[in-house]
Tab-separated table of C-alpha atoms in Angstrom:
chain	number	residue	atom	x	y	z
A	380	MET	CA	87.084	109.930	89.145
A	381	MET	CA	90.232	111.756	88.148
A	382	PRO	CA	93.471	109.749	87.829
A	383	GLU	CA	95.209	111.939	90.431
A	384	GLN	CA	92.436	111.306	92.956
A	385	PHE	CA	92.646	107.580	92.306
A	386	LEU	CA	96.414	107.579	92.803
A	387	THR	CA	96.024	109.611	95.984
A	388	SER	CA	93.481	107.097	97.287
A	389	VAL	CA	95.772	104.186	96.480
A	390	HIS	CA	98.667	105.982	98.138
A	391	LEU	CA	96.560	106.732	101.212
A	392	VAL	CA	95.434	103.118	101.553
A	393	ALA	CA	98.992	101.869	101.072
A	394	MET	CA	100.332	104.285	103.670
A	395	LEU	CA	97.585	103.453	106.158
A	396	SER	CA	98.034	99.712	105.806
A	397	PHE	CA	101.790	100.091	106.153
A	398	HIS	CA	101.391	102.184	109.318
A	399	LEU	CA	98.836	99.774	110.758
A	400	LEU	CA	101.095	96.800	110.042
A	401	ARG	CA	104.014	98.591	111.657
A	402	ALA	CA	101.844	99.506	114.655
A	403	ASP	CA	100.755	95.885	115.040
A	404	GLU	CA	104.361	94.737	114.833
A	405	LEU	CA	105.509	97.353	117.343
A	406	SER	CA	102.690	96.579	119.760
A	407	ARG	CA	103.565	92.879	119.705
A	408	ASN	CA	107.298	93.417	120.106
A	409	HIS	CA	107.518	96.420	122.404
A	410	SER	CA	103.997	96.976	123.808
A	411	TYR	CA	103.725	100.270	121.911
A	412	PRO	CA	100.891	102.570	123.125
A	413	LEU	CA	98.242	101.881	120.475
A	414	PRO	CA	95.561	104.331	121.731
A	415	LYS	CA	98.052	107.154	121.205
A	416	LEU	CA	98.670	105.927	117.662
A	417	ALA	CA	94.933	105.583	116.985
A	418	ALA	CA	94.392	109.172	118.114
A	419	TYR	CA	97.201	110.274	115.815
A	420	HIS	CA	95.583	108.500	112.859
A	421	LYS	CA	92.196	110.023	113.652
A	422	ASN	CA	93.666	113.534	113.747
A	423	TRP	CA	95.630	112.858	110.587
A	424	GLN	CA	92.509	111.682	108.747
A	425	ASN	CA	90.470	114.669	109.952
A	426	SER	CA	93.114	117.063	108.689
A	427	ASP	CA	92.769	115.584	105.193
A	428	LYS	CA	88.995	115.320	104.680
A	429	THR	CA	88.913	115.556	100.867
A	430	THR	CA	91.078	112.551	100.006
A	431	THR	CA	89.887	110.451	102.957
A	432	ASN	CA	86.241	110.803	101.946
A	433	SER	CA	86.902	109.864	98.335
A	434	SER	CA	88.933	106.787	99.295
A	435	ARG	CA	86.678	105.568	102.108
A	436	GLN	CA	83.733	103.652	100.675
């Protein structure tokens, strides 16, 4: 695995966990529409197949 790919994977995981934490926080505090957010994440992952596949194991 190339160092750049590894860093991209780490960055992706960090970003995803941050967004999921924020979503959880928002949903608890302000009843944020989570299905909408989930759909957004799905579309976002599909648009970036190469890095998502290498980081998802």
